[in-house]
mmCIF file of C-alpha atoms in Angstrom:
data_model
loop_
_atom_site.group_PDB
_atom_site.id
_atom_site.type_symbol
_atom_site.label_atom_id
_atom_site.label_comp_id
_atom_site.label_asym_id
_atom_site.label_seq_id
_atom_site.Cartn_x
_atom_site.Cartn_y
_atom_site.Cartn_z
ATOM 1 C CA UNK B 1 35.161 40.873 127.673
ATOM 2 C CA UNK B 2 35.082 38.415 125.101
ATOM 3 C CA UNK B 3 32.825 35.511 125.465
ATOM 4 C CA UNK B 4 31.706 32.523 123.213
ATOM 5 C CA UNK B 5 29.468 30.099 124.643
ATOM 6 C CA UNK B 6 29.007 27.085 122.373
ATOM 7 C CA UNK B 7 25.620 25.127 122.822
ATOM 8 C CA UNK B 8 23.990 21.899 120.930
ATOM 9 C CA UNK B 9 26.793 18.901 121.477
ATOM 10 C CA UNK B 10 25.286 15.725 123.108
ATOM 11 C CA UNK B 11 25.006 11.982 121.750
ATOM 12 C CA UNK B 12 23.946 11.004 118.476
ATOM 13 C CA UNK B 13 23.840 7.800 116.308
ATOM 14 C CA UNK B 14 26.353 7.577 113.147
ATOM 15 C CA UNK B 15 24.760 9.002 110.342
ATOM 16 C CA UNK B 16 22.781 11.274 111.910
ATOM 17 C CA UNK B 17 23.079 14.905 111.928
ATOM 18 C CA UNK B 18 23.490 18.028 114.813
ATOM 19 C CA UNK B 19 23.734 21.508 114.537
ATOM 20 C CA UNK B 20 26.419 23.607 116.947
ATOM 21 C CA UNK B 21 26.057 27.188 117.707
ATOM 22 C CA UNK B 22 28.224 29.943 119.087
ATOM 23 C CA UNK B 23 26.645 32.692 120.814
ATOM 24 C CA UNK B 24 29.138 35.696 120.693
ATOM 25 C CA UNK B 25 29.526 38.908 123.014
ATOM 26 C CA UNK B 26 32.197 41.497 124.228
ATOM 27 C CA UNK B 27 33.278 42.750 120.649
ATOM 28 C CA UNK B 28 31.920 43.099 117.224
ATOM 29 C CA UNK B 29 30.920 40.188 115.571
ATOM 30 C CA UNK B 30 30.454 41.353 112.818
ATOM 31 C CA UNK B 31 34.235 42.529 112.189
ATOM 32 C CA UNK B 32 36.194 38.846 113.105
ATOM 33 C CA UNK B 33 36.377 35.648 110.856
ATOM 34 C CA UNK B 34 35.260 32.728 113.089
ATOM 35 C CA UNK B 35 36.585 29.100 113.492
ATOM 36 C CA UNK B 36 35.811 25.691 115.053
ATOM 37 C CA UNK B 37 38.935 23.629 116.157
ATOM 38 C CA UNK B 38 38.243 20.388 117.825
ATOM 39 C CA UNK B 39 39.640 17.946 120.220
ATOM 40 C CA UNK B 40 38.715 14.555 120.669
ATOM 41 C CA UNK B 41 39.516 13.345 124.619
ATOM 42 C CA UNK B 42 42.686 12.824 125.132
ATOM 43 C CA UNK B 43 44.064 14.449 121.448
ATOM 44 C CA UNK B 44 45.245 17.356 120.026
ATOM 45 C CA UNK B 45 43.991 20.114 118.584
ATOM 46 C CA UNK B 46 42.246 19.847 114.896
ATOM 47 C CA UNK B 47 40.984 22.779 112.746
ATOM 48 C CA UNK B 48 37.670 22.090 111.497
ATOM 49 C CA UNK B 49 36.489 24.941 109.360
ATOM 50 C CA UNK B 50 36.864 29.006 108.968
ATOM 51 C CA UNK B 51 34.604 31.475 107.746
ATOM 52 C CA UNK B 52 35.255 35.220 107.244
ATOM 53 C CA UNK B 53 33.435 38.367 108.550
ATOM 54 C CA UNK B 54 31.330 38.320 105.419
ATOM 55 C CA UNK B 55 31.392 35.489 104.611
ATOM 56 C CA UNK B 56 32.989 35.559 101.398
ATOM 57 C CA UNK B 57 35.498 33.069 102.913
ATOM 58 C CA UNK B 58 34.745 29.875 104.063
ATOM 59 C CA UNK B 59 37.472 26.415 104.342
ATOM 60 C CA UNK B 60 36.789 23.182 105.743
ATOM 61 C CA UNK B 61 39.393 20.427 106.867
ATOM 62 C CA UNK B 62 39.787 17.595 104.514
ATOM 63 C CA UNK B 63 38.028 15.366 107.061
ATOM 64 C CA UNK B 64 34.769 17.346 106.945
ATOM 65 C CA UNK B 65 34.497 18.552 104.299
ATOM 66 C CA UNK B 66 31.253 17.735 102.304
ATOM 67 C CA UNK B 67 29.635 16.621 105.459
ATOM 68 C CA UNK B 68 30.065 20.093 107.671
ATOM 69 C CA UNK B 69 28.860 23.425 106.747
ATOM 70 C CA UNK B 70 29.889 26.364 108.715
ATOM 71 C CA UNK B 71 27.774 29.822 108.545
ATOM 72 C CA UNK B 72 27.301 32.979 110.453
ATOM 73 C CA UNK B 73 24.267 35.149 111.178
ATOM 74 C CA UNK B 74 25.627 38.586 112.039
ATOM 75 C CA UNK B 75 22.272 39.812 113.265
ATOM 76 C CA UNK B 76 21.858 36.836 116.472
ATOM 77 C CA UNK B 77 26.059 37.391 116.798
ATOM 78 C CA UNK B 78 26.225 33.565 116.284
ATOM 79 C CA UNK B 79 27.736 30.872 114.182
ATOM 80 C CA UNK B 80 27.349 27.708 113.376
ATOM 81 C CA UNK B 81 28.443 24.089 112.932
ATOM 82 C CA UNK B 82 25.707 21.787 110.866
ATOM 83 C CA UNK B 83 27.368 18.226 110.272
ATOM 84 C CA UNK B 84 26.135 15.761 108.522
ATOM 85 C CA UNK B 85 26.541 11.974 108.208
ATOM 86 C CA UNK B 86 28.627 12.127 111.704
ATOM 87 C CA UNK B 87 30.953 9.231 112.074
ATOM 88 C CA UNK B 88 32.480 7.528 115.209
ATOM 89 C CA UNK B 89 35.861 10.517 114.172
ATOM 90 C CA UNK B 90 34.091 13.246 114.925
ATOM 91 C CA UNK B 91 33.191 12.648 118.153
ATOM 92 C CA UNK B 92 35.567 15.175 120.581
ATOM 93 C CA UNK B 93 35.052 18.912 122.433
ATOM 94 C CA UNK B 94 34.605 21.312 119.519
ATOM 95 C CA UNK B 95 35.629 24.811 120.825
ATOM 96 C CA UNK B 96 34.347 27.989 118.669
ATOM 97 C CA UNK B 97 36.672 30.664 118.200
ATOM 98 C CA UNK B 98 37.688 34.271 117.447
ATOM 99 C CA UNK B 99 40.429 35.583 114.914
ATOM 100 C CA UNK B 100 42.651 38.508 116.445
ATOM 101 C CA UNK B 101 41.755 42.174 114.521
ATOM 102 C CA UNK B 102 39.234 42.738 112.252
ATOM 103 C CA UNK B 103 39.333 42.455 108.228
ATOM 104 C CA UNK B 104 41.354 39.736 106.712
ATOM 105 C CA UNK B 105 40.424 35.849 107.122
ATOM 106 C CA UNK B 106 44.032 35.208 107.181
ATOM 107 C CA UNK B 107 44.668 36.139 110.900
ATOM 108 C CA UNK B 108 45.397 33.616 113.621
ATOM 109 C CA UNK B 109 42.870 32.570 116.008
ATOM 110 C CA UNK B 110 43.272 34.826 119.537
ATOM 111 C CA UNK B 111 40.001 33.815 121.571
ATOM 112 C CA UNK B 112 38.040 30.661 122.301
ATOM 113 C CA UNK B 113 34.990 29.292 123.746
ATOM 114 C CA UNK B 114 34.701 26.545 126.872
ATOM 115 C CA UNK B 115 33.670 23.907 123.943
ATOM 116 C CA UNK B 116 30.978 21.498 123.841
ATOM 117 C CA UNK B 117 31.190 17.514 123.651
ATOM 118 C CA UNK B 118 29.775 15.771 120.767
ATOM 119 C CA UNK B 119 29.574 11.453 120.887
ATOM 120 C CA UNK B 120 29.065 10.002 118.228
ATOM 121 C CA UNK B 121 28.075 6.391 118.993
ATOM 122 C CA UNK B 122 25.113 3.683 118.532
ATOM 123 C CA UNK C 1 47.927 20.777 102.318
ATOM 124 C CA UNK C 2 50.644 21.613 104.505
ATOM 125 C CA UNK C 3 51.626 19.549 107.611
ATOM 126 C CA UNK C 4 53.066 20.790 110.814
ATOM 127 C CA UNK C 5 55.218 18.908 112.776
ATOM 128 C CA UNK C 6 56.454 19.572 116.002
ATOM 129 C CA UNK C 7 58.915 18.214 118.369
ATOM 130 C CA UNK C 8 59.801 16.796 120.939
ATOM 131 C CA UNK C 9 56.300 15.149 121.092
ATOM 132 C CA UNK C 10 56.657 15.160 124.911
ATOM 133 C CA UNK C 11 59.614 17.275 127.048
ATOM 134 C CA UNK C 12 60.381 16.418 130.829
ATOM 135 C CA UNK C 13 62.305 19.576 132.516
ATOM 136 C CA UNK C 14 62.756 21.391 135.593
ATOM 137 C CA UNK C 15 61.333 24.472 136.928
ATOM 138 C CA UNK C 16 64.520 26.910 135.970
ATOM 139 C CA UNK C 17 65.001 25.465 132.915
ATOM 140 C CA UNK C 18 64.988 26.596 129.105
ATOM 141 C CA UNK C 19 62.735 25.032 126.778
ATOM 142 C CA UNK C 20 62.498 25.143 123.528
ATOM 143 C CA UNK C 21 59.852 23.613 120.944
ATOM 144 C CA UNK C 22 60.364 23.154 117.125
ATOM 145 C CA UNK C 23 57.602 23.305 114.890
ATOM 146 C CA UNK C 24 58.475 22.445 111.002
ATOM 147 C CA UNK C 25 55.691 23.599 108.327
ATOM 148 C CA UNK C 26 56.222 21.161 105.346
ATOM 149 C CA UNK C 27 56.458 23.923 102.770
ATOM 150 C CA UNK C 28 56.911 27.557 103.516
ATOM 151 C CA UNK C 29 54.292 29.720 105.404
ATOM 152 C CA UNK C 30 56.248 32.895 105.438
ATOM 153 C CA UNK C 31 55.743 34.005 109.100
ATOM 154 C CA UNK C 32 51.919 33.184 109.996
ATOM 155 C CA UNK C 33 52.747 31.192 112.907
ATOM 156 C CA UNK C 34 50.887 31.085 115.665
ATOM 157 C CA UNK C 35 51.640 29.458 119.239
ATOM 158 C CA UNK C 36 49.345 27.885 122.338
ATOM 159 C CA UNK C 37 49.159 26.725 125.624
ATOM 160 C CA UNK C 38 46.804 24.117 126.786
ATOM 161 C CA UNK C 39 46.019 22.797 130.496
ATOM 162 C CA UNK C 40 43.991 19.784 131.018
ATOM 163 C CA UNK C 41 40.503 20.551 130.878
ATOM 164 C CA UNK C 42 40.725 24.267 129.300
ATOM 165 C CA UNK C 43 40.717 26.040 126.011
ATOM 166 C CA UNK C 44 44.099 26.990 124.051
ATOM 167 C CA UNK C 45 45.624 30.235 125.129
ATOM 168 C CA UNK C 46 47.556 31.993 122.242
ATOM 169 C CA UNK C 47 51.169 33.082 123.064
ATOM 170 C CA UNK C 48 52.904 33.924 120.024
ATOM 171 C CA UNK C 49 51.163 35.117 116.858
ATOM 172 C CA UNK C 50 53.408 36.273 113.515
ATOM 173 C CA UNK C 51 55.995 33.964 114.652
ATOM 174 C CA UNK C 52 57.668 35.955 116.925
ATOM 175 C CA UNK C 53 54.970 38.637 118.654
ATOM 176 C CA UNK C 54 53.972 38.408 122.201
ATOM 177 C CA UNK C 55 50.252 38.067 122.798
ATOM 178 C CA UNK C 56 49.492 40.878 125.787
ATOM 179 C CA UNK C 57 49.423 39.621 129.219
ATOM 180 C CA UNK C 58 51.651 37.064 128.002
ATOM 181 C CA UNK C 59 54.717 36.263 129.937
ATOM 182 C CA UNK C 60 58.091 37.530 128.616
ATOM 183 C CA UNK C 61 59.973 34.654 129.046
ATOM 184 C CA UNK C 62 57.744 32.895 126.553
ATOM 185 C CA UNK C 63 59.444 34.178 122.664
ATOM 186 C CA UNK C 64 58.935 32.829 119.403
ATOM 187 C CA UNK C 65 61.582 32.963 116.256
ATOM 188 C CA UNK C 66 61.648 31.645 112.705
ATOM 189 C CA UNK C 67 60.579 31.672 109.236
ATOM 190 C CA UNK C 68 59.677 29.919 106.177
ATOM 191 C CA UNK C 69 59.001 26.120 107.533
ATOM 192 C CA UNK C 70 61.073 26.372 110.756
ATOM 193 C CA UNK C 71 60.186 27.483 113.869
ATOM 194 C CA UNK C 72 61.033 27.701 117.416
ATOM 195 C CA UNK C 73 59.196 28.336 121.169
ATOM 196 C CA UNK C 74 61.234 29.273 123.667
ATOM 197 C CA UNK C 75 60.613 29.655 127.289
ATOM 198 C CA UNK C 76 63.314 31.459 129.696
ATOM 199 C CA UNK C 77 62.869 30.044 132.661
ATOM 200 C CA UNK C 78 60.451 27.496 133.044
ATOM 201 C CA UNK C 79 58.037 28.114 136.137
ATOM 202 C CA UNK C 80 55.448 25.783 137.475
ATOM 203 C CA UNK C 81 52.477 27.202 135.407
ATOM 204 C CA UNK C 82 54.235 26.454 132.118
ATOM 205 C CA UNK C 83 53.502 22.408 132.633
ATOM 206 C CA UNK C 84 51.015 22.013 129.862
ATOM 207 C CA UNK C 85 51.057 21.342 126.287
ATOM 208 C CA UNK C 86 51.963 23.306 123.454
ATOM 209 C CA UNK C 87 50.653 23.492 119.777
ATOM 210 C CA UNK C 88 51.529 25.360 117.305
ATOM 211 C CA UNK C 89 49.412 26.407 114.402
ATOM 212 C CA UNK C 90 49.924 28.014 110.928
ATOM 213 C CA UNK C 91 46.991 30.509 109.302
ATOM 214 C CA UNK C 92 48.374 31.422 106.058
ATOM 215 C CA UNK C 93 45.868 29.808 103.602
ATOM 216 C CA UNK C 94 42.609 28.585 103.554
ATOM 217 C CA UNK C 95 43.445 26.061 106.149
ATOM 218 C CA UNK C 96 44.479 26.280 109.622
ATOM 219 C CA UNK C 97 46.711 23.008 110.342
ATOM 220 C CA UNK C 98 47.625 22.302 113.981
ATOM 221 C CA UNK C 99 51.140 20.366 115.143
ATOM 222 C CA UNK C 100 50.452 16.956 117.117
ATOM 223 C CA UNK C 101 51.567 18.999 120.346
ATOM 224 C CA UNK C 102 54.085 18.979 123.068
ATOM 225 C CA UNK C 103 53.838 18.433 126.272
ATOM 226 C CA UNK C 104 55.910 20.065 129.237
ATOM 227 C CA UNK C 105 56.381 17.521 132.185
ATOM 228 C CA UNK C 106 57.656 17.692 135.520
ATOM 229 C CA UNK C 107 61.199 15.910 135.623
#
């Protein structure tokens, strides 16, 4: 069974910075491009950023970019969220997520995690 | 980049009914389309992927059509676990843009 459990949201100050991970199980990491889409209460659904299974491939939305960088370390099964110079915007649920079959980065996303709240406020 | 807008922004039906959701890509996105389901308090749930294919386990009266920059959700007969909101999603490109959502009342 598929399972990412995301880990590291909380409260933080603007400007500061926090790290999210994603701990993955159930299927090859390795194999899947990963995404975080987030939510702020009460909102719909934004796509943050994308990275592919080697990494090769990596896209940011035009609202994080320069602030967020997404990575991957195949060996813990986990990626990760660091974000910079957070702003009162970002704060929502960001969920981590799985693309459907292995290979291309250009699959749609078929699996996500419970998500974890980040609030970004003084 | 390429917006997605969907509509209606909110939909009030009965349980019986048939629904249907349009979701308009601003320029063309071929047929990398994908569709979700969202209940308060829960992750997404994908339905529809390629535009038109049924994500197993998925319900059949849940169906997808379209091309290009215009596409449609349909469900058959609406039943009482459909009440949620919908989003639909394109994944051609770099980036992943979401619609603003619809959401299935009770009427």
């Amino acid at each position: 069974e598929v399972q990412l459990v995301e880990s590291g949201g909380g409260l933080v100050q603007p400007g500061r910075s926090l790290r999210l991970s994603c701990a993955a199980s159930g299927f090859k990491f390795g194999d899947f491009a990963m995404h975080w889409v987030r939510q702020a209460p009460g909102k719909g659904l934004e796509w943050v950023s994308g990275i592919s299974w080697n990494s090769d491939t990596i896209a940011y939305a035009d609202s994080v970019k320069g602030r967020f960088t997404i990575s991957r370390d195949t060996a813990k099964n986990s990626v990760y969220l660091e974000m910079n110079s957070l702003r009162g915007e970002d704060t929502a649920f960001y969920y981590c997520a799985k693309a459907r079959p292995p290979g291309s980065y250009y699959l749609p996303i078929d699996s996500w995690g419970q998500g974890t709240l980040v609030t970004v406020s003084s | 980049d390429i917006q997605m807008t969907q509509s209606p922004s909110t939909l009030s039906a009965s349980v019986g009914d048939r629904v249907t959701i349009t979701c308009r890509a601003s320029q063309s996105i071929s047929s990398s389309l994908a569709w979700y389901q969202q209940k308060p308090g829960k992750a997404p749930n994908l339905l529809i992927y390629k535009a038109s294919s049924l994500e197993g386990g998925v319900p059949s009266r849940f169906s997808g059509s379209g091309s290009g920059t215009e596409f449609t959700l349909t469900i058959g007969s609406l039943q009482p676990d459909d009440f949620a909101t919908y989003y639909c999603q394109k994944y051609d490109g770099y980036s992943r843009t979401f619609g603003q959502g619809t959401k299935v009342e009770i009427k």
